[in-house]
Tab-separated table of C-alpha atoms and ligand atoms in Angstrom:
chain	number	residue	atom	x	y	z
A	1	MET	CA	-12.683	26.965	3.982
A	2	LYS	CA	-10.988	30.300	4.529
A	3	ASP	CA	-7.874	29.063	6.306
A	4	ARG	CA	-7.607	25.498	5.213
A	5	PHE	CA	-8.836	23.215	2.485
A	6	PRO	CA	-11.312	20.961	4.316
A	7	GLY	CA	-11.243	17.248	5.006
A	8	ILE	CA	-14.297	15.069	4.349
A	9	ALA	CA	-16.413	15.712	7.462
A	10	GLU	CA	-15.695	19.423	7.281
A	11	ALA	CA	-16.501	19.606	3.555
A	12	THR	CA	-19.820	17.866	4.184
A	13	ARG	CA	-20.600	20.305	6.975
A	14	LEU	CA	-19.743	23.299	4.762
A	15	ILE	CA	-21.962	21.979	1.965
A	16	LYS	CA	-24.871	21.266	4.310
A	17	ALA	CA	-24.583	24.696	5.920
A	18	GLY	CA	-24.489	26.339	2.492
A	19	GLU	CA	-21.060	27.803	3.298
A	20	ALA	CA	-19.350	26.144	0.335
A	21	SER	CA	-20.750	24.460	-2.741
A	22	PRO	CA	-19.285	21.378	-4.459
A	23	THR	CA	-18.112	23.753	-7.200
A	24	ASP	CA	-16.316	25.953	-4.665
A	25	LEU	CA	-14.594	22.883	-3.278
A	26	VAL	CA	-13.535	21.540	-6.672
A	27	ARG	CA	-12.314	24.982	-7.726
A	28	ALA	CA	-10.267	25.243	-4.555
A	29	ALA	CA	-8.831	21.757	-5.137
A	30	ALA	CA	-8.005	22.660	-8.757
A	31	GLU	CA	-6.241	25.823	-7.617
A	32	ARG	CA	-4.173	23.919	-5.111
A	33	ILE	CA	-3.274	21.278	-7.675
A	34	ALA	CA	-2.293	23.949	-10.197
A	35	GLY	CA	-0.241	25.683	-7.513
A	36	ILE	CA	1.722	22.837	-5.935
A	37	ASP	CA	1.364	19.649	-7.902
A	38	GLY	CA	3.996	20.698	-10.414
A	39	GLU	CA	6.450	20.073	-7.612
A	40	LEU	CA	4.800	17.207	-5.716
A	41	ASN	CA	3.531	15.193	-8.739
A	42	CYS	CA	0.624	13.558	-6.878
A	43	PHE	CA	-1.730	13.434	-9.859
A	44	ILE	CA	-1.314	11.476	-13.076
A	45	GLY	CA	-4.780	12.424	-14.283
A	46	PHE	CA	-6.610	15.608	-13.456
A	47	ASP	CA	-9.234	17.166	-15.694
A	48	ALA	CA	-10.507	20.353	-14.057
A	49	ASP	CA	-13.412	20.775	-16.501
A	50	ALA	CA	-14.690	17.238	-15.969
A	51	ALA	CA	-14.362	17.648	-12.185
A	52	LEU	CA	-16.261	20.931	-12.300
A	53	ALA	CA	-18.978	19.383	-14.433
A	54	ALA	CA	-19.390	16.562	-11.883
A	55	ALA	CA	-19.514	19.151	-9.087
A	56	LYS	CA	-22.255	21.050	-10.944
A	57	VAL	CA	-24.338	17.871	-11.166
A	58	ALA	CA	-23.948	17.349	-7.410
A	59	GLU	CA	-24.928	20.961	-6.856
A	60	LYS	CA	-28.089	20.668	-8.938
A	61	GLU	CA	-29.085	17.596	-6.977
A	62	ILE	CA	-28.728	19.550	-3.750
A	63	ALA	CA	-30.822	22.375	-5.186
A	64	ALA	CA	-33.476	19.816	-6.108
A	65	GLY	CA	-33.483	18.665	-2.490
A	66	GLY	CA	-31.589	15.420	-2.830
A	67	ALA	CA	-28.157	14.314	-1.743
A	68	ARG	CA	-26.939	10.941	-2.900
A	69	GLY	CA	-25.097	9.917	0.246
A	70	ALA	CA	-22.381	10.555	2.795
A	71	LEU	CA	-19.927	12.067	0.322
A	72	HIS	CA	-22.285	14.252	-1.650
A	73	GLY	CA	-20.300	16.936	-3.470
A	74	VAL	CA	-17.013	16.044	-1.755
A	75	PRO	CA	-13.892	16.025	-3.994
A	76	VAL	CA	-11.935	12.786	-3.634
A	77	ALA	CA	-9.119	11.260	-5.660
A	78	LEU	CA	-8.361	7.667	-6.619
A	79	LYS	CA	-5.079	5.840	-6.982
A	80	ASP	CA	-4.609	5.377	-10.711
A	81	LEU	CA	-5.444	1.690	-10.673
A	82	PHE	CA	-9.202	1.964	-10.249
A	83	ALA	CA	-11.271	1.919	-13.402
A	84	VAL	CA	-13.399	5.031	-13.732
A	85	SER	CA	-15.404	5.030	-16.921
A	86	GLY	CA	-13.940	7.451	-19.440
A	87	MET	CA	-10.902	8.417	-17.307
A	88	PRO	CA	-7.461	7.212	-18.406
A	89	LEU	CA	-6.036	4.453	-16.188
A	90	THR	CA	-2.259	4.026	-16.250
A	91	CYS	CA	-1.379	2.063	-13.094
A	92	GLY	CA	1.795	4.169	-13.142
A	93	SER	CA	2.991	2.189	-16.154
A	94	ARG	CA	4.018	2.942	-19.701
A	95	ILE	CA	2.225	-0.196	-20.847
A	96	LEU	CA	-1.131	1.346	-19.914
A	97	GLU	CA	-0.179	4.843	-21.047
A	98	ASN	CA	-3.194	5.192	-23.335
A	99	PHE	CA	-5.735	2.897	-21.721
A	100	VAL	CA	-9.207	4.290	-21.048
A	101	PRO	CA	-11.652	1.890	-19.358
A	102	GLY	CA	-15.297	1.942	-20.354
A	103	TYR	CA	-16.691	0.921	-16.985
A	104	ASP	CA	-16.535	1.811	-13.302
A	105	SER	CA	-14.710	-0.233	-10.674
A	106	GLY	CA	-16.705	-1.300	-7.604
A	107	VAL	CA	-14.985	1.461	-5.637
A	108	ALA	CA	-15.757	4.175	-8.223
A	109	GLU	CA	-19.364	3.017	-8.491
A	110	ARG	CA	-19.829	3.182	-4.722
A	111	LEU	CA	-18.157	6.581	-4.515
A	112	ARG	CA	-20.557	7.902	-7.129
A	113	ARG	CA	-23.472	6.341	-5.288
A	114	ALA	CA	-22.344	8.213	-2.174
A	115	GLY	CA	-22.260	11.431	-4.212
A	116	ALA	CA	-18.478	11.939	-4.270
A	117	VAL	CA	-16.888	14.018	-7.006
A	118	ILE	CA	-13.980	11.972	-8.353
A	119	ILE	CA	-11.541	14.713	-9.261
A	120	GLY	CA	-8.603	12.726	-10.581
A	121	LYS	CA	-6.150	9.864	-10.452
A	122	ASN	CA	-3.169	9.718	-8.123
A	123	ASN	CA	0.376	8.831	-9.033
A	124	MET	CA	1.629	5.487	-7.729
A	125	ASP	CA	4.456	2.985	-7.981
A	126	GLU	CA	4.174	1.054	-11.239
A	127	PHE	CA	1.560	-1.688	-10.781
A	128	ALA	CA	1.638	-0.854	-7.053
A	129	MET	CA	5.078	-2.414	-6.702
A	130	GLY	CA	7.195	-0.249	-4.467
A	131	SER	CA	7.488	1.550	-1.159
A	132	SER	CA	8.614	4.966	-2.296
A	133	ASN	CA	6.641	5.948	-5.407
A	134	GLU	CA	9.884	6.095	-7.338
A	135	THR	CA	8.966	3.265	-9.733
A	136	SER	CA	6.183	5.258	-11.431
A	137	TYR	CA	6.635	5.778	-15.171
A	138	PHE	CA	5.224	9.264	-14.550
A	139	GLY	CA	7.991	10.293	-12.177
A	140	ALA	CA	8.484	10.202	-8.424
A	141	VAL	CA	6.100	11.840	-5.974
A	142	LYS	CA	7.650	14.168	-3.401
A	143	ASN	CA	6.790	14.191	0.282
A	144	PRO	CA	5.049	17.485	1.162
A	145	TRP	CA	6.832	17.537	4.566
A	146	ASP	CA	10.225	17.511	2.868
A	147	THR	CA	10.428	17.439	-0.896
A	148	ALA	CA	13.857	15.777	-0.822
A	149	ARG	CA	12.118	12.719	0.644
A	150	VAL	CA	9.758	10.039	-0.643
A	151	PRO	CA	6.066	10.015	0.315
A	152	GLY	CA	6.135	6.221	0.717
A	153	GLY	CA	4.470	3.840	-1.667
A	154	SER	CA	2.767	2.565	-3.522
A	155	SER	CA	-0.197	4.869	-2.750
A	156	GLY	CA	2.249	7.768	-2.290
A	157	GLY	CA	0.324	10.037	-4.651
A	158	CYS	CA	-2.838	9.584	-2.554
A	159	ALA	CA	-1.039	10.188	0.747
A	160	ALA	CA	0.837	13.261	-0.479
A	161	ALA	CA	-2.302	14.705	-2.118
A	162	VAL	CA	-4.273	14.334	1.117
A	163	ALA	CA	-1.415	15.727	3.237
A	164	ALA	CA	-0.948	18.673	0.876
A	165	GLU	CA	-4.713	19.292	0.884
A	166	MET	CA	-5.396	18.855	-2.816
A	167	CYS	CA	-8.456	16.678	-2.202
A	168	CYS	CA	-10.598	15.901	0.852
A	169	GLY	CA	-9.599	12.230	0.868
A	170	ALA	CA	-8.360	9.496	-1.448
A	171	VAL	CA	-8.740	5.777	-2.028
A	172	GLY	CA	-5.609	3.678	-2.436
A	173	THR	CA	-4.731	0.001	-2.284
A	174	ASP	CA	-2.621	-2.012	0.100
A	175	THR	CA	-1.052	-5.343	-0.852
A	176	GLY	CA	1.824	-5.244	1.628
A	177	GLY	CA	1.521	-1.832	3.219
A	178	SER	CA	0.849	0.547	0.355
A	179	ILE	CA	-1.844	2.522	2.166
A	180	ARG	CA	-0.430	2.469	5.694
A	181	GLN	CA	3.255	3.139	4.990
A	182	PRO	CA	2.668	6.249	2.808
A	183	ALA	CA	0.025	7.425	5.290
A	184	ALA	CA	2.689	7.192	8.026
A	185	PHE	CA	5.300	8.981	5.889
A	186	CYS	CA	2.924	11.820	4.999
A	187	GLY	CA	1.204	12.289	8.369
A	188	VAL	CA	-2.292	11.169	7.339
A	189	VAL	CA	-4.620	8.345	8.376
A	190	GLY	CA	-4.628	5.274	6.114
A	191	MET	CA	-6.542	2.036	6.523
A	192	LYS	CA	-6.341	-1.380	4.940
A	193	PRO	CA	-9.653	-3.075	5.661
A	194	THR	CA	-10.175	-6.818	6.103
A	195	TYR	CA	-9.572	-8.748	2.880
A	196	GLY	CA	-13.012	-8.998	1.276
A	197	ARG	CA	-14.470	-5.847	2.823
A	198	VAL	CA	-14.078	-3.676	-0.304
A	199	SER	CA	-14.727	-4.792	-3.875
A	200	ARG	CA	-11.677	-5.519	-6.007
A	201	PHE	CA	-13.743	-5.397	-9.200
A	202	GLY	CA	-12.190	-3.003	-11.714
A	203	MET	CA	-9.051	-2.557	-9.623
A	204	VAL	CA	-5.881	-3.532	-11.483
A	205	ALA	CA	-4.688	-6.758	-9.873
A	206	PHE	CA	-1.181	-6.996	-8.406
A	207	ALA	CA	-1.401	-9.917	-5.932
A	208	SER	CA	-5.056	-10.856	-5.858
A	209	SER	CA	-5.026	-12.749	-2.554
A	210	LEU	CA	-3.563	-9.735	-0.737
A	211	ASP	CA	-4.825	-6.614	-2.559
A	212	GLN	CA	-7.363	-4.515	-0.682
A	213	ALA	CA	-8.612	-0.976	-1.283
A	214	GLY	CA	-8.967	1.512	1.535
A	215	PRO	CA	-9.114	5.171	2.528
A	216	LEU	CA	-6.401	7.781	3.051
A	217	ALA	CA	-7.714	10.792	4.894
A	218	ARG	CA	-6.911	13.669	7.195
A	219	SER	CA	-8.625	12.216	10.267
A	220	VAL	CA	-9.908	8.917	11.595
A	221	GLU	CA	-13.475	10.165	11.191
A	222	ASP	CA	-12.822	11.026	7.537
A	223	ALA	CA	-11.279	7.605	6.959
A	224	ALA	CA	-14.325	5.960	8.556
A	225	ILE	CA	-16.724	7.933	6.343
A	226	LEU	CA	-14.772	7.054	3.203
A	227	LEU	CA	-14.413	3.394	4.138
A	228	GLY	CA	-18.125	3.209	4.960
A	229	ALA	CA	-18.916	4.521	1.483
A	230	ILE	CA	-16.739	2.039	-0.430
A	231	SER	CA	-17.374	-1.092	1.693
A	232	GLY	CA	-19.851	-3.812	0.969
A	233	PHE	CA	-20.633	-6.905	-1.024
A	234	ASP	CA	-20.082	-6.881	-4.771
A	235	GLU	CA	-21.288	-9.824	-6.788
A	236	LYS	CA	-18.643	-8.983	-9.385
A	237	ASP	CA	-15.859	-9.856	-6.900
A	238	SER	CA	-15.937	-13.480	-5.786
A	239	THR	CA	-13.823	-12.715	-2.711
A	240	SER	CA	-16.025	-9.901	-1.508
A	241	ARG	CA	-17.781	-10.579	1.798
A	242	ASP	CA	-21.527	-11.046	1.632
A	243	THR	CA	-22.509	-9.199	4.804
A	244	PRO	CA	-23.682	-5.635	5.244
A	245	ALA	CA	-20.931	-3.128	5.977
A	246	PRO	CA	-20.955	-1.988	9.619
A	247	ASP	CA	-21.725	1.542	10.705
A	248	LEU	CA	-18.181	2.685	11.352
A	249	LEU	CA	-19.204	5.998	12.877
A	250	ALA	CA	-21.534	4.526	15.488
A	251	GLU	CA	-18.748	3.744	17.959
A	252	LEU	CA	-16.224	6.297	16.723
A	253	ASN	CA	-15.825	7.985	20.092
A	254	GLY	CA	-16.346	4.864	22.179
A	255	GLY	CA	-12.782	5.014	23.540
A	256	VAL	CA	-10.508	2.145	24.521
A	257	ARG	CA	-11.462	1.583	28.158
A	258	GLY	CA	-11.360	-2.128	28.864
A	259	LEU	CA	-9.803	-3.058	25.523
A	260	LYS	CA	-6.741	-5.252	25.572
A	261	ILE	CA	-3.900	-4.060	23.356
A	262	ALA	CA	-0.835	-6.159	22.567
A	263	ALA	CA	2.486	-4.681	21.492
A	264	PRO	CA	4.455	-7.762	20.369
A	265	ARG	CA	8.183	-7.236	20.784
A	266	GLU	CA	8.812	-8.735	17.349
A	267	TYR	CA	7.351	-5.555	15.857
A	268	PHE	CA	9.688	-3.310	17.823
A	269	ASN	CA	13.018	-5.080	17.663
A	270	ILE	CA	13.283	-5.726	13.931
A	271	GLY	CA	16.446	-4.637	12.158
A	272	GLY	CA	16.488	-1.043	10.986
A	273	MET	CA	14.056	0.153	13.659
A	274	ASP	CA	14.682	3.813	14.309
A	275	GLY	CA	14.884	4.747	18.001
A	276	GLU	CA	12.767	7.863	17.628
A	277	VAL	CA	10.008	5.930	15.884
A	278	GLU	CA	10.069	3.208	18.529
A	279	ASN	CA	9.946	5.686	21.429
A	280	CYS	CA	7.137	7.674	19.872
A	281	VAL	CA	4.949	4.594	19.411
A	282	ARG	CA	5.767	3.349	22.919
A	283	GLU	CA	4.643	6.718	24.287
A	284	ALA	CA	1.459	6.476	22.231
A	285	LEU	CA	0.891	3.067	23.827
A	286	LYS	CA	1.234	4.646	27.259
A	287	ASP	CA	-1.388	7.181	26.226
A	288	MET	CA	-3.704	4.328	25.287
A	289	GLU	CA	-3.094	2.826	28.706
A	290	SER	CA	-3.954	6.079	30.410
A	291	LEU	CA	-7.189	6.120	28.394
A	292	GLY	CA	-8.111	2.834	30.034
A	293	ALA	CA	-6.713	0.193	27.688
A	294	GLU	CA	-4.892	-2.766	29.171
A	295	ILE	CA	-1.523	-3.511	27.576
A	296	VAL	CA	-1.040	-7.282	27.363
A	297	ASP	CA	2.025	-9.325	26.561
A	298	VAL	CA	1.803	-11.346	23.358
A	299	SER	CA	4.602	-12.854	21.347
A	300	MET	CA	4.384	-13.311	17.567
A	301	PRO	CA	7.603	-15.097	16.583
A	302	ASN	CA	6.553	-15.754	12.975
A	303	THR	CA	6.393	-12.017	12.203
A	304	GLY	CA	9.936	-12.097	10.831
A	305	TYR	CA	8.982	-14.589	8.121
A	306	ALA	CA	6.220	-12.448	6.653
A	307	VAL	CA	8.447	-10.474	4.276
A	308	SER	CA	9.996	-13.650	2.826
A	309	ALA	CA	6.591	-15.286	2.328
A	310	TYR	CA	5.223	-12.080	0.803
A	311	TYR	CA	8.065	-11.784	-1.699
A	312	VAL	CA	7.214	-15.233	-2.992
A	313	ILE	CA	3.403	-15.007	-2.959
A	314	ALA	CA	3.081	-11.457	-4.338
A	315	PRO	CA	5.488	-11.888	-7.300
A	316	CYS	CA	3.921	-15.280	-8.144
A	317	GLU	CA	0.454	-13.786	-8.334
A	318	ALA	CA	1.796	-10.706	-10.127
A	319	SER	CA	3.559	-12.766	-12.780
A	320	SER	CA	0.276	-14.471	-13.546
A	321	ASN	CA	-1.870	-11.307	-13.350
A	322	LEU	CA	0.482	-9.307	-15.550
A	323	ALA	CA	0.525	-11.935	-18.306
A	324	ARG	CA	-2.495	-10.169	-19.803
A	325	TYR	CA	-0.418	-7.142	-20.843
A	326	ASP	CA	0.810	-8.500	-24.134
A	327	GLY	CA	0.214	-5.657	-26.565
A	328	VAL	CA	-2.859	-7.464	-27.907
A	329	ARG	CA	-5.589	-7.225	-25.328
A	330	TYR	CA	-4.522	-4.187	-23.355
A	331	GLY	CA	-2.355	-1.176	-23.641
A	332	ARG	CA	0.664	-0.197	-25.567
A	333	ARG	CA	1.798	-2.251	-28.544
A	334	ALA	CA	5.394	-1.950	-29.749
A	335	GLY	CA	5.859	-1.139	-33.416
A	336	ASP	CA	8.164	-2.734	-36.023
A	337	ALA	CA	7.795	-6.329	-34.919
A	338	GLN	CA	8.246	-9.045	-37.510
A	339	SER	CA	6.332	-11.735	-35.658
A	340	LEU	CA	3.704	-12.114	-32.948
A	341	GLU	CA	6.308	-13.309	-30.465
A	342	GLU	CA	8.590	-10.384	-31.194
A	343	MET	CA	5.675	-7.988	-30.797
A	344	ILE	CA	4.803	-9.425	-27.372
A	345	VAL	CA	8.424	-9.433	-26.197
A	346	LYS	CA	8.980	-5.862	-27.384
A	347	SER	CA	5.702	-4.563	-25.970
A	348	ARG	CA	6.459	-6.012	-22.556
A	349	SER	CA	10.148	-5.047	-22.613
A	350	GLU	CA	9.347	-1.449	-23.477
A	351	GLY	CA	6.157	-1.196	-21.458
A	352	PHE	CA	7.279	-2.464	-18.046
A	353	GLY	CA	9.825	-0.836	-15.756
A	354	GLU	CA	12.685	-2.553	-13.922
A	355	GLU	CA	10.861	-3.362	-10.682
A	356	VAL	CA	7.886	-4.875	-12.489
A	357	LYS	CA	10.222	-7.015	-14.600
A	358	ARG	CA	12.055	-8.126	-11.450
A	359	ARG	CA	8.779	-9.251	-9.863
A	360	ILE	CA	7.618	-11.059	-13.024
A	361	MET	CA	10.911	-12.929	-13.184
A	362	LEU	CA	10.857	-13.799	-9.476
A	363	GLY	CA	7.276	-15.013	-9.702
A	364	THR	CA	7.721	-16.972	-12.917
A	365	HIS	CA	10.773	-18.678	-11.464
A	366	ALA	CA	9.051	-19.552	-8.181
A	367	LEU	CA	6.055	-21.004	-10.024
A	368	SER	CA	8.060	-23.033	-12.505
A	369	SER	CA	8.064	-26.793	-12.421
A	370	GLY	CA	10.346	-28.128	-9.697
A	371	TYR	CA	10.355	-24.856	-7.770
A	372	TYR	CA	6.635	-24.514	-7.060
A	373	ASP	CA	6.769	-26.815	-4.010
A	374	ALA	CA	9.991	-25.330	-2.708
A	375	TYR	CA	8.826	-21.716	-2.937
A	376	TYR	CA	5.137	-21.113	-3.558
A	377	LEU	CA	3.746	-24.003	-1.538
A	378	LYS	CA	6.177	-23.315	1.282
A	379	ALA	CA	5.218	-19.636	1.313
A	380	GLN	CA	1.529	-20.603	1.504
A	381	LYS	CA	2.306	-22.762	4.539
A	382	VAL	CA	4.086	-19.846	6.187
A	383	LYS	CA	1.039	-17.729	5.379
A	384	THR	CA	-1.126	-20.200	7.296
A	385	LEU	CA	1.232	-20.131	10.287
A	386	ILE	CA	1.254	-16.335	10.382
A	387	THR	CA	-2.537	-16.227	10.103
A	388	GLU	CA	-2.902	-18.737	12.950
A	389	GLU	CA	-0.523	-16.677	15.037
A	390	PHE	CA	-2.791	-13.663	14.580
A	391	TYR	CA	-5.839	-15.691	15.590
A	392	ALA	CA	-4.001	-16.885	18.704
A	393	ALA	CA	-2.946	-13.300	19.520
A	394	PHE	CA	-6.547	-12.166	19.219
A	395	GLU	CA	-7.574	-14.706	21.855
A	396	LYS	CA	-5.512	-12.688	24.322
A	397	ALA	CA	-5.871	-9.178	22.929
A	398	ASP	CA	-8.492	-7.153	21.081
A	399	LEU	CA	-5.944	-5.158	19.137
A	400	ILE	CA	-2.254	-5.114	18.261
A	401	MET	CA	-0.368	-1.831	18.190
A	402	THR	CA	2.998	-1.370	16.478
A	403	PRO	CA	4.953	1.223	14.539
A	404	THR	CA	3.676	1.382	10.929
A	405	ALA	CA	7.155	1.515	9.424
A	406	PRO	CA	10.601	1.059	10.973
A	407	GLU	CA	11.632	4.612	10.085
A	408	ALA	CA	10.219	7.920	8.909
A	409	ALA	CA	10.294	9.027	5.248
A	410	PHE	CA	13.664	8.348	3.648
A	411	LYS	CA	15.442	10.393	0.982
A	412	LEU	CA	14.620	10.098	-2.716
A	413	GLY	CA	17.097	7.679	-4.274
A	414	GLU	CA	18.237	6.322	-0.897
A	415	LYS	CA	16.973	2.774	-1.446
A	416	THR	CA	16.466	2.517	-5.203
A	417	GLY	CA	19.763	0.696	-5.696
A	418	ASP	CA	18.972	-1.963	-3.085
A	419	PRO	CA	15.628	-3.756	-3.562
A	420	ILE	CA	15.977	-5.744	-0.326
A	421	LYS	CA	16.319	-2.563	1.744
A	422	MET	CA	13.249	-1.201	-0.027
A	423	TYR	CA	11.314	-4.432	0.654
A	424	LEU	CA	12.101	-4.228	4.387
A	425	SER	CA	10.294	-0.909	4.541
A	426	ASP	CA	7.062	-2.946	4.709
A	427	ALA	CA	8.209	-5.475	7.308
A	428	LEU	CA	5.652	-4.246	9.848
A	429	THR	CA	2.687	-3.865	7.502
A	430	ILE	CA	2.963	-7.063	5.438
A	431	PRO	CA	1.850	-9.450	8.238
A	432	ALA	CA	-1.672	-7.941	8.281
A	433	ASN	CA	-1.989	-8.521	4.525
A	434	ILE	CA	-0.795	-12.094	4.904
A	435	ALA	CA	-3.425	-12.713	7.594
A	436	GLY	CA	-6.124	-10.660	5.833
A	437	VAL	CA	-6.855	-8.654	8.988
A	438	PRO	CA	-7.737	-4.927	9.104
A	439	ALA	CA	-5.056	-2.393	10.074
A	440	ILE	CA	-4.831	1.375	10.252
A	441	SER	CA	-1.983	3.861	10.468
A	442	VAL	CA	-2.522	6.950	12.601
A	443	PRO	CA	-0.008	9.807	12.831
A	444	CYS	CA	1.323	9.985	16.385
A	445	GLY	CA	4.221	12.425	16.341
A	446	LEU	CA	7.156	13.934	14.517
A	447	THR	CA	10.832	13.058	14.487
A	448	LYS	CA	13.295	15.720	15.636
A	449	SER	CA	13.806	16.629	12.006
A	450	GLY	CA	10.068	17.196	11.602
A	451	LEU	CA	8.936	14.036	9.796
A	452	PRO	CA	5.664	12.267	10.641
A	453	ILE	CA	5.623	8.956	12.537
A	454	GLY	CA	2.722	6.515	12.226
A	455	ALA	CA	1.351	4.010	14.732
A	456	GLN	CA	-0.341	0.925	13.342
A	457	ILE	CA	-3.390	-0.636	14.999
A	458	ILE	CA	-4.363	-4.128	13.803
A	459	GLY	CA	-7.672	-5.822	14.620
A	460	ARG	CA	-9.638	-9.019	14.182
A	461	ARG	CA	-11.045	-9.957	10.795
A	462	PHE	CA	-14.086	-7.828	9.944
A	463	ASP	CA	-13.750	-5.874	13.187
A	464	GLU	CA	-13.008	-2.535	11.563
A	465	GLN	CA	-15.185	-0.793	14.160
A	466	THR	CA	-12.855	-1.560	17.052
A	467	VAL	CA	-9.774	-0.624	15.013
A	468	ILE	CA	-11.341	2.706	14.096
A	469	ARG	CA	-12.515	3.343	17.642
A	470	ALA	CA	-8.992	2.782	18.993
A	471	ALA	CA	-7.480	4.887	16.218
A	472	ARG	CA	-9.831	7.717	17.107
A	473	ALA	CA	-8.862	7.373	20.774
A	474	LEU	CA	-5.192	7.662	19.844
A	475	GLU	CA	-5.915	10.657	17.619
A	476	SER	CA	-7.910	12.301	20.416
A	477	THR	CA	-4.810	12.399	22.634
A	478	GLY	CA	-3.795	15.316	20.420
A	479	ARG	CA	-0.321	14.008	19.626
A	480	PHE	CA	-0.601	15.244	16.052
A	481	ASP	CA	-3.047	18.132	16.449
A	482	GLY	CA	-2.268	21.174	14.355
A	483	LEU	CA	0.701	19.563	12.632
A	484	ARG	CA	0.864	19.967	8.870
A	485	PRO	CA	3.565	20.331	6.237
A	486	ALA	CA	5.131	23.789	6.277
A	487	GLY	CA	4.198	26.071	3.411
A	488	ILE	CA	1.101	24.073	2.474
B	501	LIG	N1	5.937	-2.208	-0.975
B	501	LIG	C1	5.318	-3.492	-1.163
B	501	LIG	C2	5.683	-4.024	-2.529
B	501	LIG	O1	6.459	-3.416	-3.159
B	501	LIG	C3	3.841	-3.377	-0.991
B	501	LIG	C4	3.164	-2.795	-2.159
B	501	LIG	C5	1.692	-2.685	-1.995
B	501	LIG	O2	1.155	-2.796	-0.896
B	501	LIG	N2	1.015	-2.494	-3.110
B	501	LIG	O3	5.206	-5.013	-2.949
């Protein structure tokens, strides 16, 4: 711990060897947060005393000879849309400014079971709607590699906190790319598991058929440990998969020899693709080939329709999910209203930001009588076509490898005036959400101006092991070894 705040595997090793206690780790995290988070703004909620108290409990358990699980005593952070009993939950929104849940989400419960110390809640785009973390009511998050740039979104607070070493790992959510894109922008590993792998219970819903929680971490191994801890069936989530979670570490170093990897051209020639990003990922593909993978030719012509389908499906589901924030049941209630209707209108008008309102209006319009068939039903049909295209691709290949995002981190304010430009930032990540398949982003190089580039590896449904194995192989080529934000 002398030179560097540890990641998950390293923290566990330090604790087991008696070289650092959970309290030491939480203290170190608190110091880092106090030192740099004023500038980066990665945390909405951080209570050092509560975190230290949780660390002390973990420490006593170790002294008594028992560790709860794979994350015992390890400080992790959660995107501020997971319910953690007694901790404020804002979802990056004014409307939930003062909301404190009285129960644990499935993710928080599993983290506790694994022994993790939940140190705080990460900043995020409001209701997870965004690609830059600029829609948060609590202010933008800055990218630790260049504070004039965005960290990506919507789990930008998680990605920046992990990159800036303020926690050992974090759990975010990904509806259209919100784990992978910020992971790519901040030079960390981020994985969206198969839909149904991780419980959505107690996670604020954005688009329920697409939302999935997953890890952001410093290495593929760390991501695998964290994902292993939060995976598994939850009877409180009807879409959670009723099969035991696989042992993600068992094949970690199994390599890619004999695996077939597709690099569909539709993921490389989309508009706005930056040449440096494309070249870097193509070189990473060559590395995979030299490790024994076979690169196969697969075409996925429906890829280009994913963004359009997503921006119907996600706003439709959001408009329905967000109907519950009415100033009565949850959150902030506007004052001085003369009638119930006025109170609801005022509470929602004051409580939601511009992007959230835009999505609610888009979704309400697309679901309204006469438009449902033209938009929502059509988008669902496109979803089926895209999903089938993935299944067909996985007949020919074991994995698909692409850039995670068309470009590296952009400047703060660069896309806020143009929602469509912002939406296209997720063009390469959205298809995996539409098809429900697992996908990871692994850092694979830097641009000339020193910004991280991420490669995305997509796998078959519930085949997280192979995705993680390939991600580890890519990481082991050393393309990103020793790279970290300057001054951190
Ligand atoms: N950026 C996309 C959006 O704004 C994806 C967000 C997400 O994955 N939560 O909807």
